[in-house]
Tab-separated table of C-alpha atoms and ligand atoms in Angstrom:
chain	number	residue	atom	x	y	z
A	2	MET	CA	1.966	5.595	15.439
A	3	ARG	CA	5.348	6.808	16.480
A	4	TYR	CA	8.941	5.177	14.861
A	5	VAL	CA	12.082	4.812	16.487
A	6	SER	CA	15.642	4.137	15.465
A	7	THR	CA	17.382	0.863	16.285
A	8	ARG	CA	20.513	2.783	17.541
A	9	GLY	CA	18.299	4.853	19.736
A	10	GLN	CA	20.103	8.254	18.953
A	11	ALA	CA	17.680	9.730	16.138
A	12	PRO	CA	14.532	11.630	16.374
A	13	ILE	CA	11.310	9.870	16.992
A	14	LEU	CA	9.605	10.298	13.764
A	15	THR	CA	5.793	9.662	12.309
A	16	PHE	CA	5.166	7.115	9.630
A	17	GLU	CA	5.304	9.850	6.936
A	18	GLU	CA	8.436	11.295	8.177
A	19	ALA	CA	9.966	7.597	8.783
A	20	MET	CA	8.992	6.944	5.083
A	21	LEU	CA	10.449	10.073	3.429
A	22	THR	CA	13.741	9.971	5.511
A	23	GLY	CA	14.570	6.074	5.069
A	24	LEU	CA	17.703	5.817	7.060
A	25	ALA	CA	17.812	7.306	10.800
A	26	ARG	CA	20.499	9.940	11.254
A	27	ASP	CA	22.318	7.839	13.703
A	28	GLY	CA	22.694	5.375	11.185
A	29	GLY	CA	19.819	2.852	12.334
A	30	LEU	CA	16.648	1.975	10.997
A	31	TYR	CA	13.307	3.211	11.694
A	32	VAL	CA	10.988	0.535	13.412
A	33	PRO	CA	7.458	1.117	14.967
A	34	GLU	CA	7.740	1.992	19.130
A	35	THR	CA	4.864	-0.647	19.328
A	36	VAL	CA	3.589	-3.387	16.849
A	37	PRO	CA	-0.240	-3.271	16.942
A	38	GLY	CA	-2.147	-6.723	17.345
A	39	MET	CA	-4.910	-7.998	15.088
A	40	SER	CA	-7.145	-10.319	16.911
A	41	PRO	CA	-8.203	-13.838	15.704
A	42	ALA	CA	-11.489	-12.367	14.614
A	43	ASP	CA	-10.056	-9.334	12.460
A	44	ILE	CA	-7.449	-12.022	10.913
A	45	ALA	CA	-10.528	-14.279	10.069
A	46	GLY	CA	-12.333	-10.892	9.054
A	47	LEU	CA	-9.506	-10.857	5.938
A	48	ALA	CA	-10.692	-13.957	4.324
A	49	GLY	CA	-12.584	-13.556	1.122
A	50	LEU	CA	-11.462	-9.839	0.860
A	51	SER	CA	-9.471	-8.590	-2.045
A	52	TYR	CA	-5.660	-7.990	-1.747
A	53	GLU	CA	-6.200	-4.390	-1.852
A	54	ASP	CA	-8.959	-4.371	0.961
A	55	ALA	CA	-6.864	-7.005	2.901
A	56	ALA	CA	-3.687	-4.524	2.580
A	57	PHE	CA	-5.599	-1.652	3.729
A	58	ARG	CA	-6.891	-3.314	7.275
A	59	VAL	CA	-3.122	-4.879	7.664
A	60	MET	CA	-1.203	-1.484	7.203
A	61	LYS	CA	-3.645	1.158	8.707
A	62	PRO	CA	-2.692	0.743	12.168
A	63	PHE	CA	0.774	1.466	11.043
A	64	VAL	CA	0.256	4.366	8.889
A	65	GLY	CA	-2.063	6.016	11.461
A	66	ASP	CA	-3.460	9.182	10.448
A	67	ALA	CA	-0.784	10.300	8.049
A	68	PHE	CA	-3.146	9.401	5.394
A	69	THR	CA	-6.991	9.842	5.520
A	70	ASP	CA	-8.816	6.357	4.766
A	71	ALA	CA	-9.736	7.423	1.400
A	72	ASP	CA	-5.993	8.610	0.763
A	73	LEU	CA	-4.577	5.231	1.813
A	74	GLN	CA	-7.410	3.261	-0.148
A	75	GLY	CA	-6.693	5.281	-3.570
A	76	ILE	CA	-2.858	4.623	-2.916
A	77	ILE	CA	-3.238	1.093	-2.487
A	78	ALA	CA	-5.607	0.572	-5.625
A	79	ARG	CA	-3.050	2.589	-7.826
A	80	ALA	CA	-0.298	0.471	-6.462
A	81	TYR	CA	-1.564	-2.771	-7.723
A	82	GLN	CA	-3.568	-2.093	-10.423
A	83	GLY	CA	-0.456	-2.856	-12.752
A	84	PHE	CA	-0.142	-6.500	-11.387
A	85	ASP	CA	-1.155	-8.959	-14.167
A	86	HIS	CA	-2.922	-11.675	-11.592
A	87	PRO	CA	-6.329	-10.757	-9.788
A	88	ALA	CA	-5.138	-12.285	-6.855
A	89	ARG	CA	-1.738	-10.096	-6.848
A	90	ALA	CA	0.046	-12.603	-4.649
A	91	PRO	CA	-1.767	-16.134	-5.652
A	92	LEU	CA	-0.759	-19.584	-4.064
A	93	THR	CA	0.183	-22.760	-6.053
A	94	GLN	CA	0.650	-26.031	-4.639
A	95	LEU	CA	3.899	-27.881	-4.961
A	96	GLY	CA	3.780	-30.743	-2.868
A	97	PRO	CA	1.257	-32.528	-0.299
A	98	ASN	CA	1.960	-29.880	2.202
A	99	HIS	CA	4.186	-27.436	0.362
A	100	PHE	CA	2.856	-24.193	-1.359
A	101	LEU	CA	4.327	-21.370	-3.332
A	102	LEU	CA	3.703	-17.851	-2.993
A	103	GLU	CA	3.947	-16.074	-6.466
A	104	LEU	CA	5.100	-12.687	-5.712
A	105	PHE	CA	6.026	-12.150	-9.100
A	106	HIS	CA	3.089	-10.518	-11.009
A	107	GLY	CA	4.205	-6.971	-10.861
A	108	PRO	CA	5.682	-4.860	-13.651
A	109	THR	CA	9.052	-5.912	-12.902
A	110	LEU	CA	8.668	-9.317	-12.064
A	111	ALA	CA	9.895	-9.562	-8.664
A	112	PHE	CA	8.274	-9.288	-5.222
A	113	LYS	CA	9.998	-6.048	-4.804
A	114	ASP	CA	7.113	-4.489	-6.768
A	115	PHE	CA	4.721	-5.091	-3.716
A	116	ALA	CA	6.581	-2.620	-1.706
A	117	MET	CA	7.939	-0.330	-4.293
A	118	GLN	CA	4.683	0.476	-6.297
A	119	LEU	CA	3.275	1.174	-2.759
A	120	ILE	CA	5.917	3.641	-1.753
A	121	GLY	CA	5.526	5.315	-5.051
A	122	GLN	CA	1.819	6.078	-4.565
A	123	LEU	CA	2.648	7.046	-1.064
A	124	PHE	CA	5.332	9.338	-1.756
A	125	GLN	CA	3.712	11.047	-4.822
A	126	THR	CA	0.633	11.815	-2.252
A	127	ALA	CA	2.843	12.996	0.595
A	128	LEU	CA	4.907	15.306	-1.940
A	129	GLU	CA	2.065	16.828	-3.629
A	130	ARG	CA	0.516	17.981	-0.857
A	131	SER	CA	3.792	19.468	1.000
A	132	GLY	CA	5.231	20.924	-2.539
A	133	LYS	CA	8.640	19.305	-1.685
A	134	ARG	CA	10.956	17.395	-4.102
A	135	VAL	CA	13.252	14.438	-3.038
A	136	THR	CA	16.348	12.483	-4.589
A	137	ILE	CA	15.944	8.990	-4.361
A	138	VAL	CA	19.454	7.288	-4.043
A	139	GLY	CA	19.436	3.205	-4.089
A	140	ALA	CA	21.572	0.441	-4.205
A	141	THR	CA	20.406	-2.726	-5.750
A	142	SER	CA	21.661	-5.918	-6.668
A	143	GLY	CA	19.084	-5.915	-9.246
A	144	ASP	CA	15.746	-6.143	-8.366
A	145	THR	CA	15.284	-3.282	-6.053
A	146	GLY	CA	16.513	-0.931	-8.739
A	147	SER	CA	14.288	-2.073	-11.604
A	148	ALA	CA	11.250	-1.999	-9.091
A	149	ALA	CA	12.168	1.545	-7.789
A	150	ILE	CA	12.816	3.020	-11.375
A	151	GLU	CA	9.378	1.435	-12.542
A	152	ALA	CA	7.633	2.879	-9.448
A	153	PHE	CA	8.948	6.568	-9.750
A	154	ARG	CA	9.616	7.183	-13.451
A	155	GLY	CA	7.920	10.039	-14.452
A	156	LEU	CA	6.853	11.156	-11.196
A	157	ASP	CA	6.884	15.066	-10.686
A	158	ASN	CA	8.711	15.472	-7.247
A	159	VAL	CA	10.978	12.853	-7.545
A	160	ASP	CA	14.585	12.205	-8.996
A	161	VAL	CA	15.699	8.483	-8.718
A	162	PHE	CA	19.310	7.442	-8.920
A	163	ILE	CA	20.171	3.743	-8.914
A	164	LEU	CA	23.338	2.321	-8.296
A	165	PHE	CA	23.972	-1.435	-9.400
A	166	PRO	CA	27.150	-3.479	-9.353
A	167	GLU	CA	28.498	-3.535	-12.985
A	168	GLY	CA	28.347	-7.002	-14.742
A	169	ARG	CA	26.712	-8.649	-11.682
A	170	VAL	CA	22.977	-8.142	-12.450
A	171	SER	CA	21.116	-10.181	-15.095
A	172	GLU	CA	20.712	-8.630	-18.665
A	173	VAL	CA	16.714	-8.566	-17.813
A	174	GLN	CA	17.545	-6.795	-14.690
A	175	ARG	CA	19.679	-3.948	-16.089
A	176	ARG	CA	17.203	-3.532	-19.064
A	177	GLN	CA	14.755	-2.899	-16.754
A	178	MET	CA	16.781	-0.084	-15.124
A	179	THR	CA	18.472	1.184	-18.353
A	180	THR	CA	15.429	1.455	-20.683
A	181	PRO	CA	12.859	3.629	-19.235
A	182	SER	CA	13.214	7.047	-21.076
A	183	GLU	CA	12.256	9.489	-18.263
A	184	ALA	CA	14.561	12.112	-17.427
A	185	ASN	CA	14.197	11.697	-13.893
A	186	VAL	CA	15.600	8.215	-14.104
A	187	HIS	CA	19.070	7.943	-13.677
A	188	ALA	CA	20.762	4.284	-13.770
A	189	LEU	CA	24.223	4.131	-12.741
A	190	ALA	CA	26.649	1.118	-12.862
A	191	LEU	CA	29.158	1.027	-10.304
A	192	LYS	CA	32.559	-0.485	-10.405
A	193	GLY	CA	32.377	-2.706	-7.328
A	194	ASP	CA	29.931	-5.437	-5.835
A	195	PHE	CA	26.571	-4.979	-4.272
A	196	ASP	CA	27.982	-4.236	-0.702
A	197	ASP	CA	30.061	-1.387	-2.347
A	198	CYS	CA	26.918	0.223	-3.743
A	199	GLN	CA	24.977	-0.213	-0.593
A	200	ALA	CA	28.270	1.290	1.572
A	201	ARG	CA	28.285	4.473	-0.823
A	202	VAL	CA	24.484	4.810	-0.445
A	203	LYS	CA	24.695	4.654	3.482
A	204	ASP	CA	27.751	7.024	3.172
A	205	MET	CA	25.696	9.701	1.459
A	206	PHE	CA	23.147	9.449	4.143
A	207	ASN	CA	25.774	9.955	6.803
A	208	HIS	CA	27.033	12.999	5.173
A	209	PHE	CA	24.347	15.483	6.514
A	210	GLU	CA	25.210	18.329	4.262
A	211	PHE	CA	24.815	16.472	1.082
A	212	ARG	CA	21.651	14.732	2.412
A	213	ASP	CA	20.028	17.969	3.451
A	214	ALA	CA	20.989	19.615	0.191
A	215	VAL	CA	19.652	17.270	-2.285
A	216	GLY	CA	16.735	16.155	0.117
A	217	LEU	CA	17.990	12.789	0.105
A	218	SER	CA	15.608	9.835	0.459
A	219	ALA	CA	16.069	6.043	0.819
A	220	VAL	CA	13.744	3.575	-1.015
A	221	ASN	CA	15.882	0.538	-0.069
A	222	SER	CA	14.688	-2.478	1.900
A	223	ILE	CA	15.724	-0.418	5.041
A	224	ASN	CA	12.907	1.611	4.431
A	225	TRP	CA	9.906	0.932	7.103
A	226	ALA	CA	7.236	1.713	4.334
A	227	ARG	CA	8.699	-1.236	2.192
A	228	VAL	CA	8.816	-3.504	5.108
A	229	LEU	CA	5.108	-2.723	5.833
A	230	ALA	CA	4.005	-3.596	2.405
A	231	GLN	CA	5.366	-6.890	2.595
A	232	VAL	CA	3.495	-7.787	5.692
A	233	VAL	CA	0.364	-8.023	3.832
A	234	TYR	CA	0.908	-11.214	1.872
A	235	TYR	CA	1.829	-13.130	4.840
A	236	PHE	CA	-1.646	-12.447	6.205
A	237	THR	CA	-3.404	-13.253	2.763
A	238	SER	CA	-1.362	-16.389	2.224
A	239	ALA	CA	-1.914	-17.712	5.683
A	240	VAL	CA	-5.491	-16.884	5.668
A	241	SER	CA	-6.138	-18.946	2.254
A	242	LEU	CA	-4.785	-21.810	4.293
A	243	GLY	CA	-6.996	-21.563	7.209
A	244	ALA	CA	-5.720	-18.875	9.517
A	245	PRO	CA	-5.920	-17.830	12.350
A	246	HIS	CA	-7.416	-21.412	12.917
A	247	ARG	CA	-4.615	-23.219	11.734
A	248	SER	CA	-0.923	-22.215	11.863
A	249	VAL	CA	1.138	-22.215	9.162
A	250	ALA	CA	5.037	-21.968	8.206
A	251	PHE	CA	6.771	-19.672	5.791
A	252	THR	CA	10.577	-20.113	4.042
A	253	VAL	CA	11.647	-17.254	2.818
A	254	PRO	CA	14.640	-16.673	0.170
A	255	THR	CA	16.665	-14.081	2.077
A	256	GLY	CA	19.319	-11.441	1.325
A	257	ASN	CA	18.813	-8.141	3.173
A	258	PHE	CA	16.562	-9.607	5.387
A	259	GLY	CA	13.364	-7.020	4.626
A	260	ASP	CA	11.225	-9.965	3.312
A	261	ILE	CA	11.339	-12.267	5.945
A	262	PHE	CA	11.531	-9.603	8.603
A	263	ALA	CA	7.834	-8.699	7.405
A	264	GLY	CA	6.969	-12.094	8.239
A	265	GLN	CA	8.224	-11.432	11.675
A	266	ILE	CA	6.257	-8.485	11.980
A	267	ALA	CA	2.975	-10.374	10.972
A	268	ARG	CA	3.510	-12.954	13.201
A	269	ARG	CA	3.965	-10.111	16.129
A	270	MET	CA	0.546	-8.922	15.158
A	271	GLY	CA	-1.098	-11.920	15.495
A	272	LEU	CA	-1.037	-14.275	12.859
A	273	PRO	CA	-0.142	-17.771	13.718
A	274	ILE	CA	3.154	-18.432	12.116
A	275	GLU	CA	4.817	-21.639	13.375
A	276	ARG	CA	8.135	-21.583	11.778
A	277	LEU	CA	9.947	-18.870	9.894
A	278	VAL	CA	12.763	-20.146	7.899
A	279	ILE	CA	15.566	-17.979	6.403
A	280	ALA	CA	16.717	-19.539	3.086
A	281	THR	CA	20.157	-18.284	2.012
A	282	ASN	CA	22.415	-19.157	-1.003
A	283	GLN	CA	26.151	-19.612	-0.834
A	284	ASN	CA	26.518	-16.191	0.623
A	285	ASP	CA	25.041	-17.554	3.885
A	286	ILE	CA	26.118	-14.948	6.759
A	287	LEU	CA	22.606	-15.227	8.189
A	288	HIS	CA	22.826	-18.962	8.278
A	289	ARG	CA	26.257	-19.108	9.599
A	290	ALA	CA	25.229	-16.465	12.248
A	291	LEU	CA	22.170	-18.408	13.599
A	292	SER	CA	24.141	-21.563	13.423
A	293	GLY	CA	27.163	-20.806	15.103
A	294	GLY	CA	26.635	-17.026	16.693
A	295	ALA	CA	29.108	-15.262	14.943
A	296	TYR	CA	28.303	-12.714	12.187
A	297	GLU	CA	31.278	-12.422	10.167
A	298	THR	CA	31.592	-11.145	6.679
A	299	LYS	CA	33.694	-12.990	4.298
A	300	GLY	CA	33.150	-11.281	0.719
A	301	VAL	CA	30.681	-12.145	-1.896
A	302	THR	CA	30.665	-15.003	-4.205
A	303	PRO	CA	28.495	-14.262	-7.223
A	304	SER	CA	25.706	-16.683	-7.589
A	305	ILE	CA	23.074	-17.924	-10.114
A	306	SER	CA	20.574	-16.121	-7.357
A	307	PRO	CA	22.178	-12.492	-7.473
A	308	SER	CA	19.619	-10.860	-5.467
A	309	MET	CA	20.727	-12.616	-2.540
A	310	ASP	CA	24.202	-12.106	-2.989
A	311	ILE	CA	24.982	-9.921	-0.108
A	312	GLN	CA	27.194	-10.494	3.098
A	313	VAL	CA	26.029	-7.401	5.288
A	314	SER	CA	22.363	-7.846	5.632
A	315	SER	CA	20.823	-4.675	6.612
A	316	ASN	CA	17.385	-5.468	7.872
A	317	PHE	CA	19.189	-7.831	10.108
A	318	GLU	CA	19.904	-4.858	12.509
A	319	ARG	CA	16.120	-4.760	13.191
A	320	ALA	CA	15.854	-8.716	14.371
A	321	LEU	CA	19.120	-7.672	16.487
A	322	PHE	CA	17.408	-4.847	17.852
A	323	ASP	CA	14.645	-6.875	19.193
A	324	ALA	CA	16.933	-9.817	20.209
A	325	TYR	CA	18.814	-7.480	22.532
A	326	GLY	CA	15.721	-6.282	24.166
A	327	ARG	CA	15.295	-3.108	21.957
A	328	ASP	CA	18.682	-1.717	23.684
A	329	GLY	CA	19.800	1.023	21.082
A	330	SER	CA	23.146	1.254	22.305
A	331	ALA	CA	23.931	-2.586	22.132
A	332	VAL	CA	23.008	-2.222	18.209
A	333	ALA	CA	25.064	0.642	17.758
A	334	GLN	CA	28.188	-1.091	19.281
A	335	LEU	CA	27.631	-4.311	17.297
A	336	MET	CA	27.307	-2.121	14.299
A	337	GLY	CA	30.628	-0.307	15.208
A	338	GLU	CA	32.165	-3.831	15.308
A	339	LEU	CA	31.051	-4.693	11.942
A	340	LYS	CA	32.076	-1.613	10.546
A	341	ASP	CA	35.859	-1.711	12.023
A	342	LYS	CA	36.374	-5.340	12.333
A	343	GLY	CA	34.092	-6.808	9.507
A	344	GLY	CA	32.055	-8.621	12.105
A	345	PHE	CA	30.599	-9.431	15.815
A	346	SER	CA	29.455	-12.127	17.954
A	347	ILE	CA	25.790	-12.437	19.164
A	348	SER	CA	25.456	-12.502	22.619
A	349	GLN	CA	24.120	-15.895	24.045
A	350	GLY	CA	20.703	-14.459	24.971
A	351	ALA	CA	20.307	-12.543	21.741
A	352	LEU	CA	20.929	-15.753	20.094
A	353	GLU	CA	18.598	-17.714	21.591
A	354	CYS	CA	15.946	-15.062	21.007
A	355	LEU	CA	16.899	-15.118	17.343
A	356	ARG	CA	16.992	-19.058	17.307
A	357	GLU	CA	13.381	-18.999	18.568
A	358	THR	CA	12.150	-16.534	16.039
A	359	TYR	CA	13.915	-17.936	12.826
A	360	ALA	CA	15.345	-21.270	11.592
A	361	SER	CA	17.663	-21.265	8.850
A	362	GLY	CA	19.200	-23.229	5.819
A	363	ARG	CA	21.354	-22.691	2.828
A	364	ALA	CA	21.109	-23.955	-0.572
A	365	SER	CA	24.342	-24.396	-2.733
A	366	GLU	CA	24.426	-23.774	-6.395
A	367	GLU	CA	24.267	-27.406	-7.590
A	368	GLU	CA	21.121	-27.817	-5.002
A	369	THR	CA	19.501	-24.803	-6.470
A	370	THR	CA	19.872	-26.265	-10.198
A	371	ALA	CA	18.921	-29.628	-9.179
A	372	THR	CA	15.721	-27.844	-7.374
A	373	ILE	CA	14.667	-26.001	-10.354
A	374	ARG	CA	15.018	-29.140	-12.464
A	375	ALA	CA	13.220	-31.699	-10.243
A	376	THR	CA	10.192	-29.372	-9.277
A	377	HIS	CA	9.775	-28.948	-13.026
A	378	ALA	CA	9.993	-32.192	-13.633
A	379	ALA	CA	7.594	-33.084	-10.948
A	380	THR	CA	5.214	-30.557	-10.918
A	381	GLY	CA	5.622	-28.193	-14.373
A	382	GLU	CA	6.229	-25.159	-12.280
A	383	THR	CA	9.122	-23.218	-13.247
A	384	LEU	CA	11.338	-21.505	-10.330
A	385	CYS	CA	13.654	-18.765	-10.746
A	386	PRO	CA	16.732	-19.574	-8.763
A	387	HIS	CA	16.107	-17.799	-5.651
A	388	SER	CA	12.646	-19.255	-5.394
A	389	ALA	CA	14.530	-22.474	-5.669
A	390	VAL	CA	16.905	-21.702	-3.013
A	391	GLY	CA	13.587	-21.361	-0.647
A	392	VAL	CA	11.998	-24.599	-1.918
A	393	LYS	CA	15.127	-26.499	-1.202
A	394	VAL	CA	15.555	-25.279	2.249
A	395	ALA	CA	11.917	-25.581	2.957
A	396	GLN	CA	12.327	-29.351	1.800
A	397	ASP	CA	15.188	-29.813	4.329
A	398	GLN	CA	12.998	-28.820	7.226
A	399	PRO	CA	11.247	-31.484	9.442
A	400	ALA	CA	7.923	-32.574	7.990
A	401	THR	CA	5.008	-31.349	10.032
A	402	ALA	CA	1.091	-31.112	9.837
A	403	THR	CA	1.814	-27.399	9.321
A	404	PRO	CA	1.573	-26.011	5.687
A	405	MET	CA	4.799	-24.758	4.478
A	406	ILE	CA	4.687	-21.565	2.260
A	407	THR	CA	7.833	-20.844	0.298
A	408	LEU	CA	7.925	-17.345	-1.274
A	409	ALA	CA	8.625	-17.219	-4.938
A	410	THR	CA	10.219	-13.953	-5.215
A	411	ALA	CA	10.773	-13.416	-8.646
A	412	HIS	CA	9.753	-14.821	-12.125
A	413	PRO	CA	11.801	-17.406	-13.655
A	414	ALA	CA	12.070	-15.035	-16.942
A	415	LYS	CA	14.191	-12.874	-14.813
A	416	PHE	CA	16.848	-15.352	-14.822
A	417	PRO	CA	16.597	-16.929	-17.990
A	418	ASP	CA	20.128	-18.389	-18.354
A	419	ALA	CA	19.998	-20.479	-14.851
A	420	VAL	CA	16.419	-21.697	-15.632
A	421	GLU	CA	17.705	-22.932	-19.105
A	422	ASP	CA	20.889	-24.359	-17.473
A	423	ALA	CA	18.428	-26.452	-15.515
A	424	THR	CA	15.368	-27.312	-17.666
A	425	GLY	CA	16.731	-26.961	-20.849
A	426	GLN	CA	14.026	-24.626	-21.677
A	427	ARG	CA	14.019	-20.810	-22.004
A	428	PRO	CA	11.452	-19.165	-19.945
A	429	PRO	CA	9.688	-16.653	-22.120
A	430	LEU	CA	9.055	-13.218	-20.996
A	431	PRO	CA	5.260	-12.240	-20.282
A	432	SER	CA	3.886	-10.698	-23.391
A	433	ARG	CA	3.930	-7.327	-22.067
A	434	MET	CA	7.631	-6.680	-21.837
A	435	ALA	CA	8.523	-8.890	-24.713
A	436	ASP	CA	10.258	-5.803	-26.749
A	437	LEU	CA	12.381	-5.325	-23.649
A	438	TYR	CA	15.634	-6.411	-25.503
A	439	GLU	CA	14.980	-3.874	-28.278
A	440	ARG	CA	14.604	-1.068	-26.197
A	441	PRO	CA	17.352	1.456	-26.081
A	442	GLU	CA	19.621	1.478	-22.908
A	443	ARG	CA	20.678	4.754	-20.828
A	444	VAL	CA	23.005	4.260	-18.428
A	445	THR	CA	26.511	6.029	-16.769
A	446	ALA	CA	29.304	3.994	-15.434
A	447	VAL	CA	30.711	5.391	-12.305
A	448	GLU	CA	33.651	4.680	-10.256
A	449	ASN	CA	33.283	3.547	-6.557
A	450	ASP	CA	34.030	6.867	-5.030
A	451	LEU	CA	31.927	8.831	-2.685
A	452	ALA	CA	32.795	12.563	-3.912
A	453	ALA	CA	32.380	11.934	-7.436
A	454	LEU	CA	29.006	10.144	-6.840
A	455	GLU	CA	27.732	13.053	-4.807
A	456	ALA	CA	28.687	15.560	-7.944
A	457	LEU	CA	27.016	13.829	-10.147
A	458	ILE	CA	23.935	13.748	-8.266
A	459	GLU	CA	24.329	17.277	-7.555
A	460	GLU	CA	24.565	17.776	-11.286
A	461	ARG	CA	21.996	15.944	-12.800
A	462	ARG	CA	19.000	16.212	-10.352
A	463	LYS	CA	16.252	18.451	-11.208
A	464	ARG	CA	15.755	21.708	-8.726
B	511	PLP	C1	15.558	-8.827	-3.161
B	511	PLP	C2	15.425	-10.298	-3.644
B	511	PLP	C3	15.530	-11.294	-2.556
B	511	PLP	C4	16.015	-11.031	-0.924
B	511	PLP	O1	14.936	-10.250	-0.351
B	511	PLP	P1	15.428	-9.481	0.933
B	511	PLP	O2	14.327	-8.876	1.376
B	511	PLP	O3	16.788	-8.749	0.451
B	511	PLP	O4	15.728	-10.364	2.065
B	511	PLP	C5	15.197	-12.483	-3.027
B	511	PLP	N1	14.649	-12.844	-4.228
B	511	PLP	C6	14.582	-11.991	-5.188
B	511	PLP	C7	14.134	-12.319	-6.441
B	511	PLP	C8	14.967	-10.758	-4.808
B	511	PLP	O5	14.935	-9.640	-5.742
């Protein structure tokens, strides 16, 4: 399996190379040259398998011969052994035809663990056999960073530096990043917002001298291996509800577009997904773009669902690449306009293609809180604010006979203030992390300045 860049100018890579590189050298994102299909019989064959066995079957064609079957099976087994639910991604029911896919049973209580735990094990195996070291630099609105640190802490061949916007992540998120004591973990609180963090990471990747000197690697949601890991639970949940014999719909709380793009990959592989709904909070660039055709940044307004507080949605570039008929130069031009003018308009043909692929909706702050409250009262289920955005947008969709699955992206205890505001009850942390508030923190405050950041990374990383 070969991987090409969405901007058409970077070298074509193997799975392992694309995974270790992250961002392509032309500024684009790697995507598979072709999407392997699963026949209805292949999909039916996933019924009754463990999550791990299903993951192997779904991911293997994308991995190709980068890892032996036995290695890949071992990697998957180690990735998900720390999850505290035997199904890994269990489904619960919210209403007559509405299901919740609980993706928060991993070590940091958010769906990012599905991808990050796998990536940690993939990196470990690949770097051990090559004897190389890498420096992972990531930007986070909260959950990616904690998941990355949890996945890479203590691994031999990796230093991990995570930039988060100071004061804009929840206390649980911050503590998950600042309390690990391993020397290869570096939590950096940046004076700025998430888009600043993301922009500095992109700058470092575009600074080839620095990039090559430190062996820079990205595990942000732009990393193809992360998208791939997330494809699996679309299959397992749909099969639980009767796929391939029955179609399903998904609503996905969306920020950087990685999770929902994984759903589109599942659909292209053959999973019968009738509707794929983007759910945004008040930072609704994606909903506005699909509604009106203009992708225009307007600054981030902090919300109670902070992991979706973004204005530039990096993986959307992958959707644009498909909508523009995989024309890398067209995508490069749009991204140039985005950088220079803060936005671009989507061509009529591409917009029609996007609208055929994705529906979209938005939930305000008030609607999010009301949904947490109403769902709790009606079902006893406590939603985190991100999941509540999804549930609200799903409820606004026209009712059909097709079951709707909303992705529950984080555990409510990760966002206890928003949940307490809505329900009057403070959701407790699972017992395995009950002492999080007592552990000592370790964090470095940094300015929003590329040169200073690069100097810090040069100095801190292990050689
Ligand atoms: C990251 C995150 C999202 C958004 O996912 P994307 O892949 O960036 O669209 C939603 N909810 C939670 C809890 C998250 O951590």
